Amino acid sequence: MMNVDDGLPLTTSDKQNRTWRRLVKKRLPILEWAPQYDRLTAVADLVAGVTLGLTLVPQSIAYASLANLPVQYGLYSSFIGTMLYVILGTVKEVSIGPTSLMALFTLQICRELPIEFVVLLTFLSGCIVFVMGLLRLGFLVDLISPSVTSGFTSATAIIIVAGQVKGLIGLSFVAESVADNVYFVVSKWRDIRLADCALGAVCCTVLLLLRKLKDVQVSPKQTKLKKALWLVSISRNAIVVLAASVFAFYTHNPQKPMFKLSGLVEPGLPPLSLPPFSASLHNSTLRLQDMVLHLGSGVLMLPIVMVLANIAIAKAFSVGEKLDITQEMMTLGLCNIAGSFVHAMPTCGAFTRSAVSHSSGVRTPAAGLYSGIITLLALLFLTQYFYFIPKACLSSVLICAVIFMIDIETVLRLWRRDRMELSVLALTFVTSIALNVELAVLAGILASLALLVRRLMRPALHAAAVKTGSGEVCVVRVTQGAVYLSAELVGRRLQWAAARSAPRALLVDCTRLTLLDYTAQQVFERVIKKIKNDNQKILFYNVPVELMSQMENIEGVIKQSFRATSVQEALAVIEEKAVEANESTALMATEPGSRDNVELYNPVVQTNFTK
């Protein structure tokens, strides 16, 4: 390699320096886009960042309420991730902060535990995600099938709605499940506060109407009106929270308040401190290992779900661009680790915020800096007014945000196409509702793997009678794989097909064969030997290149047929073998003049062994 500047060869030191520079740029993406950052880009990011901030602040307050945390903890979780992502993030639309999914997981894992456990959960989750990124373990997320994701996402929405109904109608109680929430709402119906009900109904109606405002058709010439409608639509949470708070402020009577309010909020920025590695619980001091035991399996399940959500969002908004999953995982881990130093709850990306950034015309991750600043300003100057935010309003914001997470479309699609996958979705959904979400994810993963193993154990084999110039020949097409789970079954079916086609040859089409292990090779050897003892021939053709060497190791197999791509070419191999061996009585030899009459894989009689 030559030095471009002076034409001299690069020294070892120069090569190392270039390697380090490439690595630093890869791990600090800001170094890639910052040198090209101009005024126009800055203005676009400013608009997107402010718009995102107007969405982030009310969302964070609502998600803190969902996690049963004081309001300020939602804001503590909103600025550190968005600001750190500016330096380390690769997808400009991603915004790290509280989400409904993370809030629900936090609620279920840390129920009736001090806030120190929430902060420790944030720290441990960040560490696990960061290590997963270092070890390139992103593939583990692929174990969670789309059916499982749909199941626990829909269940999460149902759980959140059920949990927020009490705030919507002015009730106060502690419930641990959907059934408990329904029971307490029904049993306490006499305590329902009409003012909170009315406010909740108005807030829900306005939120849903404003959500549709951006879709109102206007003349292409009225661009300003279109932008104004869009801005009002995406700022609907902030508008509704502000309006409800102002109304509650002017109608507030300390002796007899009209609405249930959020209450006092600790003002100012969060204290900077190490994550808590000990805590007091029930008049006893718990050490780190005891705290982890109290958190349970959630310490492992939460990071996996966190990575799943973040990577799904990153993939959705980086279409056509190369996505560095390792960098995204390490960044997410560092955001949560840093967040634990400012008392944040677990965070990740959110589709709603990413959609807002995308529609706002975001250019670079720098937009997160502006949204983070808005959160800090809210903490510094607005916390005294958060006291007047009605709980019915926060419940409305949460309900209107999550009801669209209920995935009816996937259920209908699976009902039509694959009801076994639908059973996995149903299991995950029911387990989430009846028990908890982290157990449901684990159950869904195990069910998906069990379904996969079942399909590998029972691969579909299709048999067809194909006309040739001298009669019919039986062609069997093996699908999926032949592995130790299914090898004996595939062997029995091949023998059955050979008996049906005797004394003619049996042709095995390997076009769809994707897996082949040692056990299957042994079974194939036994089948070949049995068929040869019955004075029949068996040929494997259309063998994939990647399986060629494994097939060649099978004793007794006719290798010349592997590269044949049609029934005609496979039959030609039989004829050539017959001529070479002077077998004038070959049952399946095709006369040279009749090969043009072969109908390739045109089944006269077809059998699907799976039915």
Coordinates of C-alpha atoms in Angstrom, one line a residue:
M1 CA 0.0 0.0 0.0
M2 CA 1.3 3.4 -1.0
N3 CA 1.1 6.7 0.9
V4 CA -1.1 8.9 -1.3
D5 CA 0.6 12.1 -0.2
D6 CA 4.2 11.3 -0.9
G7 CA 4.1 8.1 -2.9
L8 CA 6.0 6.2 -0.2
P9 CA 4.9 2.8 1.2
L10 CA 2.8 2.9 4.4
T11 CA 4.7 1.9 7.5
T12 CA 3.2 -0.5 10.1
S13 CA 2.6 2.5 12.3
D14 CA 0.6 4.3 9.5
K15 CA -1.5 1.2 9.0
Q16 CA -2.3 0.9 12.7
N17 CA -3.2 4.6 12.8
R18 CA -5.6 4.2 9.9
T19 CA -7.1 1.1 11.5
W20 CA -7.7 3.0 14.7
R21 CA -9.2 6.0 12.9
R22 CA -11.6 3.7 11.1
L23 CA -12.6 2.0 14.4
V24 CA -13.1 5.4 16.1
K25 CA -15.3 6.7 13.3
K26 CA -17.3 3.4 13.4
R27 CA -17.9 3.6 17.1
L28 CA -18.4 7.4 17.2
P29 CA -20.8 8.0 14.2
I30 CA -20.9 11.7 15.0
L31 CA -17.4 12.0 13.4
E32 CA -18.9 10.9 10.1
W33 CA -21.7 13.5 9.8
A34 CA -20.5 16.4 12.0
P35 CA -17.9 17.7 9.4
Q36 CA -20.7 18.0 6.8
Y37 CA -23.1 19.6 9.2
D38 CA -24.4 22.9 7.8
R39 CA -26.9 25.6 8.6
L40 CA -29.8 24.1 6.6
T41 CA -29.3 20.7 8.3
A42 CA -29.2 22.4 11.7
V43 CA -32.5 24.2 11.1
A44 CA -34.2 21.0 10.0
D45 CA -32.9 19.2 13.1
L46 CA -34.0 22.1 15.4
V47 CA -37.5 21.8 14.1
A48 CA -37.6 18.0 14.4
G49 CA -36.0 18.2 17.9
V50 CA -38.5 20.7 19.2
T51 CA -41.4 18.8 17.8
L52 CA -40.0 15.6 19.3
G53 CA -39.6 17.3 22.6
L54 CA -43.2 18.3 22.7
T55 CA -44.1 14.7 22.3
L56 CA -41.4 13.3 24.6
V57 CA -42.2 15.4 27.7
P58 CA -45.9 14.4 28.1
Q59 CA -45.2 10.8 27.1
S60 CA -42.4 10.6 29.8
I61 CA -44.8 11.9 32.5
A62 CA -47.4 9.4 31.5
Y63 CA -45.0 6.4 31.3
A64 CA -43.6 7.3 34.8
S65 CA -47.2 7.1 36.0
L66 CA -47.7 3.8 34.3
A67 CA -44.6 2.4 36.0
N68 CA -46.0 3.6 39.3
L69 CA -43.1 6.1 39.7
P70 CA -43.1 9.8 40.6
V71 CA -43.6 12.0 37.6
Q72 CA -40.1 13.4 37.6
Y73 CA -38.5 9.9 37.0
G74 CA -40.1 9.9 33.6
L75 CA -38.3 13.2 32.7
Y76 CA -35.1 11.9 34.3
S77 CA -35.2 9.1 31.8
S78 CA -35.8 11.3 28.8
F79 CA -32.8 13.5 28.3
I80 CA -29.7 11.4 28.9
G81 CA -30.5 8.8 26.3
T82 CA -31.5 11.3 23.6
M83 CA -28.3 13.3 24.1
L84 CA -26.0 10.4 24.3
Y85 CA -27.5 8.9 21.1
V86 CA -26.4 12.1 19.3
I87 CA -22.8 11.0 19.7
L88 CA -23.2 7.2 19.4
G89 CA -26.3 6.6 17.4
T90 CA -26.5 5.6 13.7
V91 CA -30.2 6.0 12.9
K92 CA -31.3 9.6 12.9
E93 CA -35.0 8.8 13.7
V94 CA -34.3 6.8 16.8
S95 CA -35.1 8.5 20.1
I96 CA -34.0 6.7 23.3
G97 CA -36.5 7.3 26.2
P98 CA -39.3 5.8 28.2
T99 CA -41.8 3.6 26.4
S100 CA -45.1 1.9 27.3
L101 CA -43.4 -1.5 27.0
M102 CA -40.5 -0.6 29.3
A103 CA -42.8 1.0 31.8
L104 CA -45.0 -2.1 32.0
F105 CA -42.0 -4.4 32.4
T106 CA -40.7 -2.1 35.1
L107 CA -44.0 -2.1 36.9
Q108 CA -44.3 -5.9 36.8
I109 CA -40.7 -6.5 37.8
C110 CA -40.4 -3.9 40.5
R111 CA -43.9 -4.0 41.9
E112 CA -43.9 -3.0 45.6
L113 CA -40.1 -2.5 45.5
P114 CA -38.3 0.8 46.3
I115 CA -37.1 3.0 43.5
E116 CA -33.6 1.8 44.0
F117 CA -34.6 -1.5 42.4
V118 CA -35.8 0.4 39.3
V119 CA -32.5 2.3 39.0
L120 CA -30.5 -1.0 39.5
L121 CA -32.7 -2.7 36.8
T122 CA -31.8 0.1 34.4
F123 CA -28.1 -0.3 35.2
L124 CA -28.1 -4.1 34.9
S125 CA -30.1 -4.0 31.7
G126 CA -27.7 -1.6 30.2
C127 CA -24.7 -3.7 31.1
I128 CA -26.3 -6.9 29.6
V129 CA -27.3 -5.1 26.4
F130 CA -23.8 -3.6 26.1
V131 CA -22.1 -7.0 26.6
M132 CA -24.5 -8.5 24.0
G133 CA -23.3 -5.9 21.6
L134 CA -19.6 -6.5 22.3
L135 CA -20.1 -10.3 21.8
R136 CA -22.3 -9.7 18.7
L137 CA -25.2 -11.6 20.2
G138 CA -27.9 -9.7 18.4
F139 CA -28.9 -12.9 16.7
L140 CA -30.5 -14.0 20.0
V141 CA -33.3 -11.6 19.3
D142 CA -34.2 -13.7 16.2
L143 CA -35.4 -16.4 18.6
I144 CA -38.4 -14.1 19.3
S145 CA -40.7 -14.8 16.3
P146 CA -43.1 -12.2 14.9
S147 CA -45.9 -14.2 16.4
V148 CA -44.5 -13.9 19.9
T149 CA -43.8 -10.2 19.4
S150 CA -47.4 -9.6 18.2
G151 CA -48.8 -11.6 21.1
F152 CA -47.0 -9.9 23.9
T153 CA -47.3 -6.4 22.3
S154 CA -51.1 -6.8 22.0
A155 CA -51.3 -8.2 25.6
T156 CA -49.2 -5.2 26.8
A157 CA -51.7 -2.8 25.3
I158 CA -54.6 -4.6 26.9
I159 CA -52.8 -4.7 30.3
I160 CA -52.0 -0.9 30.1
V161 CA -55.6 0.0 29.1
A162 CA -57.0 -2.1 31.9
G163 CA -54.6 -0.5 34.4
Q164 CA -55.4 3.0 33.3
V165 CA -59.2 2.7 33.4
K166 CA -59.1 3.5 37.2
G167 CA -57.3 6.8 36.5
L168 CA -59.8 7.6 33.7
I169 CA -62.8 7.3 36.1
G170 CA -61.2 8.7 39.2
L171 CA -60.6 5.5 41.3
S172 CA -57.6 4.6 43.4
F173 CA -56.6 1.0 44.1
V174 CA -53.7 -1.4 43.7
A175 CA -54.1 -4.3 41.2
E176 CA -51.6 -6.8 39.9
S177 CA -53.5 -8.2 36.9
V178 CA -56.2 -7.4 34.3
A179 CA -58.7 -9.5 36.3
D180 CA -57.9 -7.6 39.5
N181 CA -58.4 -4.3 37.7
V182 CA -61.8 -5.4 36.3
Y183 CA -62.9 -6.7 39.7
F184 CA -62.0 -3.5 41.5
V185 CA -63.6 -1.2 38.9
V186 CA -66.8 -3.2 39.1
S187 CA -66.8 -3.4 42.9
K188 CA -66.0 0.3 43.4
W189 CA -68.4 1.7 40.8
R190 CA -70.2 3.7 43.4
D191 CA -66.9 5.7 44.0
I192 CA -66.5 6.7 40.4
R193 CA -65.9 10.5 40.1
L194 CA -68.0 12.0 37.4
A195 CA -65.7 15.0 36.9
D196 CA -62.7 12.7 36.2
C197 CA -64.9 10.6 33.9
A198 CA -66.0 13.6 31.9
L199 CA -62.4 15.0 31.6
G200 CA -61.1 11.5 30.6
A201 CA -63.8 11.2 27.9
V202 CA -63.1 14.7 26.5
C203 CA -59.3 14.1 26.5
C204 CA -59.7 10.7 24.7
T205 CA -62.0 12.2 22.1
V206 CA -59.7 15.2 21.5
L207 CA -56.6 13.0 21.3
L208 CA -58.2 10.7 18.7
L209 CA -59.6 13.5 16.6
L210 CA -56.2 15.4 16.6
R211 CA -54.5 12.1 15.6
K212 CA -56.6 12.2 12.4
L213 CA -56.0 15.9 11.8
K214 CA -52.8 15.3 9.9
D215 CA -54.7 13.1 7.4
V216 CA -57.2 15.9 6.5
Q217 CA -57.1 16.5 2.8
V218 CA -56.3 20.1 1.9
S219 CA -55.4 21.8 -1.4
P220 CA -51.8 21.2 -2.5
K221 CA -51.5 25.0 -2.7
Q222 CA -52.2 25.4 1.0
T223 CA -48.9 24.1 2.2
K224 CA -48.9 26.3 5.4
L225 CA -52.3 25.0 6.4
K226 CA -51.1 21.4 5.8
K227 CA -48.0 22.0 8.0
A228 CA -50.1 23.6 10.7
L229 CA -52.5 20.7 10.8
W230 CA -49.6 18.3 10.9
L231 CA -47.9 20.2 13.8
V232 CA -51.1 20.3 15.8
S233 CA -51.6 16.6 15.2
I234 CA -48.2 15.4 16.4
S235 CA -48.2 17.8 19.3
R236 CA -51.6 16.5 20.5
N237 CA -50.3 15.0 23.8
A238 CA -48.7 18.3 24.8
I239 CA -51.7 20.3 23.8
V240 CA -54.2 18.1 25.7
V241 CA -52.0 17.9 28.8
L242 CA -51.5 21.7 28.8
A243 CA -55.2 22.4 28.3
A244 CA -56.2 19.9 31.0
S245 CA -53.6 21.3 33.5
V246 CA -54.7 24.9 32.9
F247 CA -58.3 24.0 33.4
A248 CA -57.5 22.1 36.6
F249 CA -55.4 25.0 37.8
Y250 CA -58.2 27.6 37.5
T251 CA -60.8 25.3 38.9
H252 CA -58.7 23.9 41.7
N253 CA -60.2 24.0 45.2
P254 CA -57.7 22.8 47.9
Q255 CA -60.6 21.9 50.2
K256 CA -62.5 19.9 47.6
P257 CA -60.5 19.3 44.4
M258 CA -62.5 18.6 41.3
F259 CA -60.0 16.2 39.7
K260 CA -57.4 13.7 41.1
L261 CA -54.1 15.4 40.4
S262 CA -50.6 14.2 39.9
G263 CA -49.4 15.9 43.1
L264 CA -46.1 17.4 44.1
V265 CA -43.2 16.9 41.8
E266 CA -39.6 17.2 43.0
P267 CA -38.2 20.2 41.1
G268 CA -34.7 20.6 39.5
L269 CA -32.3 18.3 37.8
P270 CA -31.7 14.7 39.1
P271 CA -28.8 14.2 41.5
L272 CA -25.8 12.5 39.9
S273 CA -24.8 9.4 41.7
L274 CA -23.7 5.8 41.3
P275 CA -26.5 3.2 40.8
P276 CA -27.6 1.7 44.2
F277 CA -26.0 -1.6 45.0
S278 CA -27.8 -1.9 48.3
A279 CA -31.3 -1.0 49.5
S280 CA -33.6 -1.2 52.5
L281 CA -36.6 -3.4 52.3
H282 CA -38.9 -4.4 55.2
N283 CA -36.5 -3.0 57.8
S284 CA -33.5 -4.9 56.4
T285 CA -30.6 -4.0 54.2
L286 CA -30.3 -5.9 51.0
R287 CA -27.0 -6.4 49.2
L288 CA -26.5 -6.5 45.4
Q289 CA -27.1 -10.2 45.1
D290 CA -30.2 -10.0 47.2
M291 CA -31.6 -7.2 45.0
V292 CA -30.9 -9.2 41.9
L293 CA -32.8 -12.2 43.3
H294 CA -35.8 -9.9 44.0
L295 CA -35.7 -8.7 40.4
G296 CA -35.8 -12.3 39.2
S297 CA -35.9 -13.3 35.6
G298 CA -36.8 -9.8 34.5
V299 CA -33.1 -8.9 34.7
L300 CA -32.6 -11.2 31.7
M301 CA -35.9 -10.8 29.8
L302 CA -36.0 -7.0 29.9
P303 CA -32.7 -6.5 28.0
I304 CA -33.8 -9.0 25.3
V305 CA -37.1 -7.2 24.8
M306 CA -35.3 -3.9 24.9
V307 CA -33.0 -4.9 22.1
L308 CA -35.8 -6.4 20.1
A309 CA -37.8 -3.2 20.2
N310 CA -34.8 -1.0 19.4
I311 CA -33.5 -3.1 16.5
A312 CA -37.0 -3.4 15.0
I313 CA -37.3 0.4 15.0
A314 CA -33.8 0.9 13.6
K315 CA -34.5 -1.6 10.8
A316 CA -37.9 0.1 10.0
F317 CA -36.3 3.5 9.6
S318 CA -33.0 2.5 7.9
V319 CA -34.5 0.9 4.8
G320 CA -31.9 0.9 2.0
E321 CA -29.1 1.8 4.4
K322 CA -26.6 -0.5 6.2
L323 CA -27.5 -1.0 9.8
D324 CA -24.8 -1.6 12.4
I325 CA -26.7 -3.7 14.9
T326 CA -23.6 -4.1 17.1
Q327 CA -23.3 -0.3 17.4
E328 CA -27.0 0.1 18.1
M329 CA -26.9 -2.5 20.9
M330 CA -23.8 -1.0 22.5
T331 CA -25.3 2.5 22.3
L332 CA -28.6 1.3 23.8
G333 CA -26.6 -0.3 26.6
L334 CA -24.6 2.8 27.3
C335 CA -27.7 5.0 27.3
N336 CA -29.2 2.9 30.1
I337 CA -26.0 2.6 32.0
A338 CA -25.6 6.4 31.9
G339 CA -29.3 6.8 32.7
S340 CA -28.9 4.8 35.9
F341 CA -26.5 7.6 37.2
V342 CA -29.4 10.1 37.0
H343 CA -32.1 7.8 38.4
A344 CA -33.7 6.8 35.1
M345 CA -36.0 3.9 34.4
P346 CA -35.2 1.4 31.6
T347 CA -35.4 3.1 28.2
C348 CA -35.3 2.2 24.5
G349 CA -36.6 3.5 21.2
A350 CA -40.3 4.1 20.5
F351 CA -42.1 3.8 17.1
T352 CA -44.3 6.9 17.9
R353 CA -41.3 9.2 18.6
S354 CA -39.4 7.8 15.6
A355 CA -42.4 8.4 13.3
V356 CA -42.6 12.0 14.6
S357 CA -38.9 12.6 13.9
H358 CA -39.2 11.1 10.4
S359 CA -42.2 13.2 9.5
S360 CA -40.6 16.3 11.0
G361 CA -37.8 16.0 8.4
V362 CA -34.9 15.1 10.8
R363 CA -31.5 15.1 9.1
T364 CA -29.1 13.8 11.7
P365 CA -29.2 12.4 15.3
A366 CA -28.5 15.9 16.5
A367 CA -32.3 16.4 16.8
G368 CA -32.0 14.5 20.0
L369 CA -29.9 17.3 21.6
Y370 CA -32.8 19.7 21.2
S371 CA -35.4 17.4 22.6
G372 CA -33.1 16.6 25.5
I373 CA -32.8 20.4 26.2
I374 CA -36.5 20.8 26.2
T375 CA -36.8 18.0 28.8
L376 CA -34.1 19.7 31.0
L377 CA -36.0 23.0 30.7
A378 CA -39.2 21.3 31.8
L379 CA -37.4 19.9 34.8
L380 CA -35.9 23.3 35.7
F381 CA -38.9 25.5 35.3
L382 CA -42.1 23.6 34.9
T383 CA -42.2 21.0 37.6
Q384 CA -44.2 23.2 40.0
Y385 CA -47.0 23.1 37.4
F386 CA -46.9 19.4 36.9
Y387 CA -48.8 19.2 40.2
F388 CA -52.0 20.2 38.4
I389 CA -51.8 17.6 35.6
P390 CA -55.0 15.5 36.1
K391 CA -54.5 11.7 36.4
A392 CA -57.5 11.2 34.1
C393 CA -55.6 13.2 31.4
L394 CA -52.4 11.1 31.8
S395 CA -54.6 7.9 31.6
S396 CA -56.1 9.2 28.4
V397 CA -52.7 9.9 26.9
L398 CA -51.6 6.3 27.7
I399 CA -54.8 4.7 26.5
C400 CA -54.9 6.6 23.2
A401 CA -51.2 5.7 22.6
V402 CA -51.4 2.0 23.2
I403 CA -54.8 1.0 21.8
F404 CA -53.2 1.0 18.3
M405 CA -50.7 -1.6 19.5
I406 CA -53.4 -4.3 19.5
D407 CA -52.5 -6.3 16.4
I408 CA -55.7 -7.6 15.0
E409 CA -54.3 -7.7 11.5
T410 CA -51.7 -10.3 12.3
V411 CA -54.3 -12.5 14.0
L412 CA -56.5 -12.5 11.0
R413 CA -53.6 -13.2 8.6
L414 CA -52.4 -16.1 10.7
W415 CA -55.9 -17.5 10.9
R416 CA -56.0 -17.7 7.1
R417 CA -52.4 -18.8 6.6
D418 CA -50.9 -20.6 9.5
R419 CA -52.9 -21.6 12.5
M420 CA -50.0 -23.3 14.3
E421 CA -48.3 -19.9 14.4
L422 CA -51.5 -18.4 15.6
S423 CA -51.5 -20.8 18.5
V424 CA -48.0 -19.5 19.5
L425 CA -49.4 -15.9 19.4
A426 CA -52.4 -17.0 21.5
L427 CA -50.2 -18.7 24.1
T428 CA -48.0 -15.6 24.4
F429 CA -51.1 -13.4 24.7
V430 CA -52.9 -15.4 27.3
T431 CA -49.7 -16.0 29.4
S432 CA -49.1 -12.2 29.4
I433 CA -52.7 -11.5 30.5
A434 CA -52.9 -14.3 33.1
L435 CA -49.3 -14.2 34.5
N436 CA -46.8 -11.6 33.4
V437 CA -45.1 -10.4 30.2
E438 CA -41.6 -11.7 30.8
L439 CA -42.8 -15.2 31.4
A440 CA -45.0 -14.9 28.3
V441 CA -42.0 -14.0 26.2
L442 CA -40.1 -17.0 27.5
A443 CA -43.2 -19.3 26.9
G444 CA -43.6 -17.9 23.4
I445 CA -39.9 -18.5 22.5
L446 CA -40.2 -22.1 23.7
A447 CA -43.4 -22.6 21.8
S448 CA -41.9 -21.2 18.6
L449 CA -38.9 -23.5 19.0
A450 CA -41.1 -26.5 19.7
L451 CA -43.1 -25.7 16.5
L452 CA -39.9 -25.4 14.5
V453 CA -38.7 -28.8 15.8
R454 CA -42.0 -30.4 15.0
R455 CA -41.8 -29.1 11.5
L456 CA -38.3 -30.5 11.1
M457 CA -39.5 -33.8 12.5
R458 CA -42.2 -34.1 9.9
P459 CA -40.9 -32.6 6.6
A460 CA -43.3 -32.7 3.7
L461 CA -42.5 -35.3 0.9
H462 CA -44.4 -35.1 -2.3
A463 CA -44.6 -38.1 -4.6
A464 CA -45.7 -37.9 -8.2
A465 CA -46.0 -40.3 -11.1
V466 CA -44.3 -38.8 -14.2
K467 CA -44.9 -40.1 -17.7
T468 CA -41.9 -41.1 -19.8
G469 CA -41.6 -42.7 -23.2
S470 CA -41.5 -46.2 -21.7
G471 CA -44.0 -45.7 -18.9
E472 CA -44.3 -44.0 -15.6
V473 CA -41.6 -43.2 -13.1
C474 CA -42.0 -42.2 -9.5
V475 CA -40.4 -38.9 -8.4
V476 CA -40.2 -37.9 -4.8
R477 CA -39.4 -34.3 -3.8
V478 CA -37.9 -33.9 -0.3
T479 CA -38.5 -30.6 1.3
Q480 CA -36.9 -28.8 4.2
G481 CA -34.2 -31.0 5.7
A482 CA -33.2 -34.5 6.5
V483 CA -31.7 -34.5 10.0
Y484 CA -31.6 -36.8 13.0
L485 CA -35.1 -35.6 14.0
S486 CA -36.7 -36.7 10.7
A487 CA -34.2 -39.1 9.1
E488 CA -36.0 -42.3 10.0
L489 CA -39.4 -40.9 8.8
V490 CA -37.9 -39.7 5.5
G491 CA -36.2 -43.2 5.1
R492 CA -39.6 -45.0 5.6
R493 CA -41.3 -42.8 3.1
L494 CA -38.7 -43.3 0.5
Q495 CA -39.0 -47.1 0.9
W496 CA -42.8 -46.8 0.7
A497 CA -42.4 -44.8 -2.6
A498 CA -39.9 -47.4 -3.9
A499 CA -42.3 -50.2 -3.2
R500 CA -45.1 -48.3 -5.0
S501 CA -43.0 -47.7 -8.1
A502 CA -41.3 -51.2 -8.3
P503 CA -39.8 -52.4 -10.4
R504 CA -39.1 -49.0 -11.9
A505 CA -36.4 -46.6 -10.6
L506 CA -37.1 -44.1 -7.8
L507 CA -36.0 -40.5 -8.5
V508 CA -35.4 -38.2 -5.5
D509 CA -35.6 -34.5 -6.3
C510 CA -33.4 -32.6 -3.8
T511 CA -34.2 -29.1 -5.0
R512 CA -35.7 -28.1 -1.7
L513 CA -33.4 -30.1 0.5
T514 CA -31.7 -27.6 2.8
L515 CA -30.2 -29.7 5.6
L516 CA -28.5 -33.0 5.8
D517 CA -26.6 -34.5 8.8
Y518 CA -24.7 -37.7 9.5
T519 CA -27.8 -39.5 10.8
A520 CA -29.6 -38.8 7.5
Q521 CA -26.6 -40.0 5.5
Q522 CA -26.7 -43.3 7.4
V523 CA -30.4 -43.7 6.8
F524 CA -30.0 -43.0 3.0
E525 CA -27.2 -45.6 2.8
R526 CA -29.6 -48.2 4.4
V527 CA -32.4 -47.2 2.0
I528 CA -30.1 -47.4 -1.0
K529 CA -28.9 -50.8 0.0
K530 CA -32.5 -52.1 0.6
I531 CA -33.7 -50.8 -2.8
K532 CA -30.7 -52.3 -4.6
N533 CA -31.4 -55.7 -3.0
D534 CA -34.9 -55.5 -4.5
N535 CA -33.3 -54.9 -7.9
Q536 CA -34.4 -51.3 -8.1
K537 CA -32.4 -48.1 -8.7
I538 CA -32.6 -44.9 -6.7
L539 CA -31.2 -41.6 -8.0
F540 CA -30.8 -38.3 -6.2
Y541 CA -30.8 -35.3 -8.6
N542 CA -31.0 -31.5 -8.4
V543 CA -28.7 -31.7 -5.4
P544 CA -27.8 -28.2 -4.0
V545 CA -24.2 -27.2 -4.3
E546 CA -23.8 -26.7 -0.6
L547 CA -24.9 -30.3 0.1
M548 CA -22.9 -31.9 -2.7
S549 CA -20.0 -33.0 -0.6
Q550 CA -22.2 -34.5 2.1
M551 CA -24.2 -36.5 -0.5
E552 CA -21.0 -37.8 -2.1
N553 CA -20.1 -39.4 1.2
I554 CA -23.2 -41.6 1.1
E555 CA -22.1 -45.2 0.2
G556 CA -23.8 -46.7 -2.8
V557 CA -25.2 -43.5 -4.2
I558 CA -25.0 -42.8 -8.0
K559 CA -23.0 -39.5 -8.0
Q560 CA -23.4 -38.8 -11.7
S561 CA -27.1 -37.9 -11.2
F562 CA -26.4 -35.2 -8.6
R563 CA -26.1 -32.4 -11.2
A564 CA -29.0 -33.4 -13.2
T565 CA -31.6 -30.7 -13.2
S566 CA -34.6 -32.5 -14.7
V567 CA -36.3 -36.0 -14.8
Q568 CA -35.0 -36.4 -18.4
E569 CA -31.4 -35.9 -17.4
A570 CA -31.7 -38.2 -14.4
L571 CA -33.2 -40.9 -16.6
A572 CA -30.3 -40.4 -19.0
V573 CA -27.9 -41.3 -16.2
I574 CA -29.8 -44.6 -15.6
E575 CA -29.4 -45.3 -19.3
E576 CA -25.7 -44.6 -19.4
K577 CA -25.2 -46.8 -16.3
A578 CA -27.1 -49.6 -18.0
V579 CA -25.1 -49.3 -21.2
E580 CA -21.8 -49.4 -19.2
A581 CA -22.9 -52.4 -17.2
N582 CA -24.5 -54.2 -20.3
E583 CA -27.8 -54.4 -18.4
S584 CA -30.1 -55.0 -21.4
T585 CA -33.0 -55.7 -19.0
A586 CA -32.9 -52.3 -17.3
L587 CA -36.5 -51.5 -16.3
M588 CA -36.2 -47.7 -16.5
A589 CA -33.9 -47.2 -19.5
T590 CA -35.3 -44.7 -21.9
E591 CA -34.9 -45.1 -25.6
P592 CA -32.9 -42.3 -27.3
G593 CA -35.7 -41.4 -29.6
S594 CA -38.3 -41.0 -26.8
R595 CA -36.6 -38.5 -24.5
D596 CA -38.4 -35.6 -26.0
N597 CA -41.7 -37.1 -24.8
V598 CA -40.9 -36.8 -21.1
E599 CA -43.3 -34.4 -19.2
L600 CA -41.2 -32.9 -16.5
Y601 CA -42.8 -33.3 -13.1
N602 CA -46.3 -33.3 -14.5
P603 CA -48.0 -35.4 -11.8
V604 CA -50.6 -38.0 -12.9
V605 CA -50.9 -39.3 -9.4
Q606 CA -49.6 -37.2 -6.5
T607 CA -49.3 -38.1 -2.8
N608 CA -48.5 -35.7 0.0
F609 CA -47.1 -37.8 2.9
T610 CA -47.9 -35.1 5.4
K611 CA -51.6 -35.4 4.9

